[in-house]
Amino acid sequence: MEAATAARPRRRRRAFLEERRFLAPVLIAPACLFIAVLIAGPLLLAVYLSFSDATAGSLTGDWVGFDNYLNAWDNPVFRKALWNTVLFTVASQVIVLIAAGLLAHALIRPFRGKWILRFLILLPWAAPIPLGAVAWLWIYDSLFSVVNWTLVHDILPGGGELLPYKIVNAITPWTIEPFDPPQWLGDPTLALGAVISVHAWRVIPFATVIFLAGLASIPKEVDDAAKVDGATGLKKFWYVTLPLQLPIATVALLFGIVFTAADMTVVYILTRGGPFNSTQMLTTWSYQTGINAGSLGEGAAISLYLLPVLAAVAILMLRFARRSEVS
Amino acid sequence: MTDDRPRVDITKISDELTRRELLRKAATGAIVLVYGGVGARSAVAGVPRFRHKELKETLRILQWSHFVPAFDRWFDNTYVKVWGRKNDTDVIVDHISQAELSARVAAEAAAQSGHDMVATLAPLPQYEDQVIDHKEIVQTVSKKRGKMKPVSHRSTYNPKTKKYFGFADNYAPDPINYRTDFWGEVGLKPTTWDNVLKAAPRLRSMGHPIGIGMSNEIDSNMALMSLMMCFGGFIQTSKHKVALNSKGTRRALTFARELFRRGMSNEIFAWTASSNNVGMTSGRLSLAMNAISITRTAEGQNPDLAKRISLLPIPKGPNGRLGLEHVMHTYMIWKFARNKKGAVKFLADLELTYIGAFENSRFYNFPSFPTTVTNIERRLERDPVALPKGKYKVLKTISDKYTYNVGYPGFTNAAIGEIFDTYLIPQMFAEVARGDKTPADAARDYHRRFETIYAKWRRRGKI
Amino acid sequence: MASTSLREKLGSYLVVGPFAIVLAFPFYWMLWTAFKTDGDLYNVENIPFSFTQGSPTSRNFTFLFTDTQYLDWLENTAFVGAIVVVITLVFSLPAGYALARLSGGWGQSVGVGIFLTYLVPPTLLFLPLSRVISELGLQDKLTSLILVYPSFTVPFSTWLLMGFFKTIPRELEDAARVDGASRLTTLLRVVFPISLPGILTVVIFSFSLVVNEFVYSLTFISTSSEKTISTGVFTELIRGDVFFWQGLMAATLIPSIPLALLYNVFLNRFIAGFTGGAFR
């Protein structure tokens, strides 16, 4: 009892920090402050720009109300850009989720050669994306595309003959002409595929690592407990692993979405939004309008269309992630 | 609470892992310290620029990386240093790649700080309000060397505000590059567009298609705009009214569609600025429209091939031979520049002694004031590397007779700039070539789009 | 540790193998291209995966270090990356924990607010930000990047860590508190160590976000010696309409391989941390 009384004054001092009400803001404040100072100002300025007719790098202009937003919508290229943003994001992230999920589960167990294979899988994320995109530009080149080369040349060493394009022609509805191979960046449909493939390619390692870290974070005792309770294989996956992974998987998916939807580099380097604006995204179209064409106000408005859409998605997913507590 | 789950021993966890964590923290700290030492000074103090104590002023220039690396070396290490010593100025040249130029220019305008002057590969009329009036430079050079070439004048002058929104020190003529061997086999020369269309099917069947891009890049822009002009199609009139929907434009579109169907391949829709270069230097294309970067590259990479690439002016169309400059190299001096006087003098001096730039760019840079380079013809003829000899002489003919400004017969204004920078002409041609639109529809649609753009800039008082 | 069954092992190979091949194929291709001479590369007749006409050559690699300031760019990128990682951890560890455990309704809004700033693409912000940077006198200095990069690494890391903290069962912390530890002690001695995977992930990803960033480093820095890898390479190796493809491939390979190795080592570390020791 004496110990308890002696401990009381110390505890009173500590009580301040014990209070959730105080500890929480103390911990969150630095991050909030930093971001508010650095982002809020420029963001508000950008919003102001979108309501003005500012041009050519000047940060001031006359008020035009919602004109920029309405005019943007009238342009068919903008609607295509909006659709593309959704398409690229959904398509690439579906691929990413499936791939990362499979990979993470396969990589969590030890096996020979895992280190090398994991290294290979990490490579796309390690390459700075502007340079990686330039490499893909060369891979999809109109003349020297190695994809096309592999398709129309014999890839079997030695005597036999294995021409991949013949296989593709046989089993898919598409036809590949050996002397006029597909223009990956020149055909509107193929270009969409090319962009989606590069987005997926670079996000898969990222998602895999997050999933892996999530899996590894599950304390062994939960794993053992599950075994003790008799849950294995699919049951274990559904009732134990999945719920535990959900918060992290949601965050990973969300960031994958943001990386893709708000990214300009991949499309800009691969296609510049072409062929004839069929691969424009909101970010590249906003850049084209605001910087290249000099209509800054319009460019800002186009960019800001992205915000509510992403925000809605984000809020939903984050609520979901926060609710899934582990107990 | 009885359960069978193993209990976790807290203290053991924290001991074991704290050690590991400590190690990690130490490692990170070490890395930070090492790099901190390396980078901290420059991070905080900026680039340790060695300031010559005796130089009073500073001049900061931003320009593209010339495709002839030797030009940059000459410019950065020789020319500006010599000028700097003579004018008591420390001249600092920063380079940037062509693709990033527009972002950087916009950022400097927004930040109202950056370099004293920026060089761009095409004039940027939309920045007129942010830059000084460059007429002083034009006047200084004119006094000593005569008039500026119309093509440069019309590219950098705004007749409405009577202001030079940039100083074009040089431009690059735009010849046709063609393979003499392949065309020899067909028995034709690409002197008229009709010939090109005639030869196209055979050339393509030989595996060597024609190469005129229809993609979102600068070469496509130049080639197609010139093609249009040769058929009588113009974006604007001399009074700067939209003139796109005309018989000439429709004829040009029809012609391009035929040319694509008979003699080109799908790749042209996917081209970057380098694609026609690579297409020619790898031996595939039989014809391309490009400045001499193709032939210069071939001379270095494959001299045997270079011998078989020849240059000609733009082919003749129903409306004659009208070509564009491939590049209109323009300097802009910001209003917020700290050393405006130095910048003005630098540009005037550069133009007055343009021989060095002309030679070191291996004739890519043609001066806007032609008399600043004496004996251009002889220099072109004497080029030691040209194969066959005297190949580049035709550049003078092209620059004298067949080079017009973008926006001819009017001036290069902000609306033209926007149309150019958003690649609307290549898109129009691409849609027609692929059969997505008829020439009549395309001309009409784009005419309407251009009118919106023109209205916008007219409202801002720039046209 | 139980050994994995043969079936499980086979399953792993069947899944990981093809993915590894597809993901790493571009690098295999880059490797071949980087050693080719012009004559070999620009010939449609040649096989991409063989060397002829003077290949292989190391010129494309050496030229990066002798004729360009590639080494400077590598150093700059590494330096900025390291500092930004530290700053990120300092801000996001406490914030992530607070969001995961401590805050009620208002905390949720604040947290979401932080995240929303992340949704604004740099392509919109770079213009106003360049004004801010020039007012602060930081143009052309690496400090500008160090100041601005945490604006996208911190929200990201905060949320990632929040996700990780949520995976830790509350019982562990409750057990510690029952034993008399204060919240702060629990935080430092129990939660952070267990969330080491999360922390290392944040380190990896913050660093990679820095390396990948392009728009800000382009607009804030134009002095050649202060550039980062992406902007520097673009300036030197893409000259007008001439792309130096082999050099570009070489420039991409040089940072990617060590980075992937580094990431792999980090991954090993934290997964290994849970296969033994304290949990028995």
Tab-separated table of C-alpha atoms in Angstrom, chain C residues 5-103:
chain	number	residue	atom	x	y	z
C	5	SER	CA	5.546	-29.956	-47.593
C	6	LEU	CA	6.656	-30.848	-51.084
C	7	ARG	CA	3.282	-29.878	-52.434
C	8	GLU	CA	3.504	-26.468	-50.848
C	9	LYS	CA	7.016	-25.987	-52.222
C	10	LEU	CA	5.954	-26.930	-55.717
C	11	GLY	CA	3.037	-24.557	-55.443
C	12	SER	CA	5.396	-21.778	-54.526
C	13	TYR	CA	7.633	-22.377	-57.519
C	14	LEU	CA	4.713	-22.565	-59.891
C	15	VAL	CA	3.377	-19.239	-58.704
C	16	VAL	CA	6.558	-17.304	-58.140
C	17	GLY	CA	8.471	-18.548	-61.139
C	18	PRO	CA	6.332	-17.164	-63.954
C	19	PHE	CA	5.809	-13.872	-62.162
C	20	ALA	CA	9.520	-13.467	-61.620
C	21	ILE	CA	10.169	-14.080	-65.284
C	22	VAL	CA	7.547	-11.621	-66.491
C	23	LEU	CA	8.466	-8.893	-64.014
C	24	ALA	CA	12.195	-9.151	-64.549
C	25	PHE	CA	12.128	-9.635	-68.310
C	26	PRO	CA	12.468	-5.934	-69.124
C	27	PHE	CA	15.673	-5.876	-67.093
C	28	TYR	CA	17.032	-8.858	-68.925
C	29	TRP	CA	16.323	-6.970	-72.123
C	30	MET	CA	17.897	-3.808	-70.748
C	31	LEU	CA	21.019	-5.767	-69.904
C	32	TRP	CA	21.477	-6.950	-73.466
C	33	THR	CA	20.731	-3.521	-74.909
C	34	ALA	CA	23.097	-1.702	-72.614
C	35	PHE	CA	26.085	-3.586	-73.973
C	36	LYS	CA	25.307	-3.153	-77.636
C	37	THR	CA	27.038	-0.905	-80.097
C	38	ASP	CA	25.033	1.372	-82.355
C	39	GLY	CA	25.644	-0.834	-85.333
C	40	ASP	CA	24.333	-3.848	-83.515
C	41	LEU	CA	21.321	-2.218	-81.941
C	42	TYR	CA	19.910	-0.246	-84.843
C	43	ASN	CA	19.784	-3.124	-87.239
C	44	VAL	CA	16.396	-4.737	-87.696
C	45	GLU	CA	18.034	-7.891	-88.949
C	46	ASN	CA	19.904	-8.519	-85.722
C	47	ILE	CA	18.727	-10.767	-82.943
C	48	PRO	CA	18.114	-8.719	-79.816
C	49	PHE	CA	19.560	-11.378	-77.549
C	50	SER	CA	22.931	-11.749	-79.148
C	51	PHE	CA	25.978	-9.665	-79.747
C	52	THR	CA	27.392	-8.875	-83.159
C	53	GLN	CA	29.187	-6.058	-84.895
C	54	GLY	CA	31.443	-4.956	-82.136
C	55	SER	CA	29.211	-5.732	-79.183
C	56	PRO	CA	29.538	-6.172	-76.281
C	57	THR	CA	30.902	-2.813	-75.298
C	58	SER	CA	31.151	-1.238	-71.898
C	59	ARG	CA	31.240	2.222	-73.411
C	60	ASN	CA	27.619	2.919	-72.618
C	61	PHE	CA	28.289	2.426	-68.935
C	62	THR	CA	31.624	4.166	-68.679
C	63	PHE	CA	30.374	7.145	-70.633
C	64	LEU	CA	27.839	7.780	-67.875
C	65	PHE	CA	30.594	8.267	-65.361
C	66	THR	CA	33.124	10.065	-67.518
C	67	ASP	CA	30.996	12.326	-69.684
C	68	THR	CA	28.070	13.087	-67.447
C	69	GLN	CA	27.569	13.904	-63.808
C	70	TYR	CA	25.863	10.600	-63.181
C	71	LEU	CA	27.781	9.988	-59.990
C	72	ASP	CA	26.609	13.321	-58.604
C	73	TRP	CA	23.035	12.456	-59.446
C	74	LEU	CA	23.312	9.086	-57.719
C	75	GLU	CA	24.734	10.730	-54.618
C	76	ASN	CA	22.070	13.409	-54.601
C	77	THR	CA	19.297	10.882	-54.882
C	78	ALA	CA	20.740	8.703	-52.141
C	79	PHE	CA	21.304	11.664	-49.862
C	80	VAL	CA	17.820	13.093	-50.282
C	81	GLY	CA	16.333	9.638	-49.877
C	82	ALA	CA	18.104	8.914	-46.613
C	83	ILE	CA	17.186	12.199	-44.963
C	84	VAL	CA	13.583	12.060	-46.116
C	85	VAL	CA	13.243	8.535	-44.710
C	86	VAL	CA	14.364	9.733	-41.306
C	87	ILE	CA	12.009	12.711	-41.377
C	88	THR	CA	9.183	10.460	-42.458
C	89	LEU	CA	9.708	8.041	-39.611
C	90	VAL	CA	9.842	10.846	-37.085
C	91	PHE	CA	6.494	12.178	-38.209
C	92	SER	CA	4.605	9.079	-39.164
C	93	LEU	CA	5.380	6.613	-36.384
C	94	PRO	CA	3.601	8.555	-33.667
C	95	ALA	CA	0.851	9.671	-35.979
C	96	GLY	CA	0.201	6.165	-37.236
C	97	TYR	CA	-0.024	4.791	-33.748
C	98	ALA	CA	-2.337	7.550	-32.639
C	99	LEU	CA	-4.675	6.928	-35.517
C	100	ALA	CA	-4.670	3.203	-34.910
C	101	ARG	CA	-5.287	3.166	-31.215
C	102	LEU	CA	-5.973	6.387	-29.586
C	103	SER	CA	-8.205	8.717	-31.410
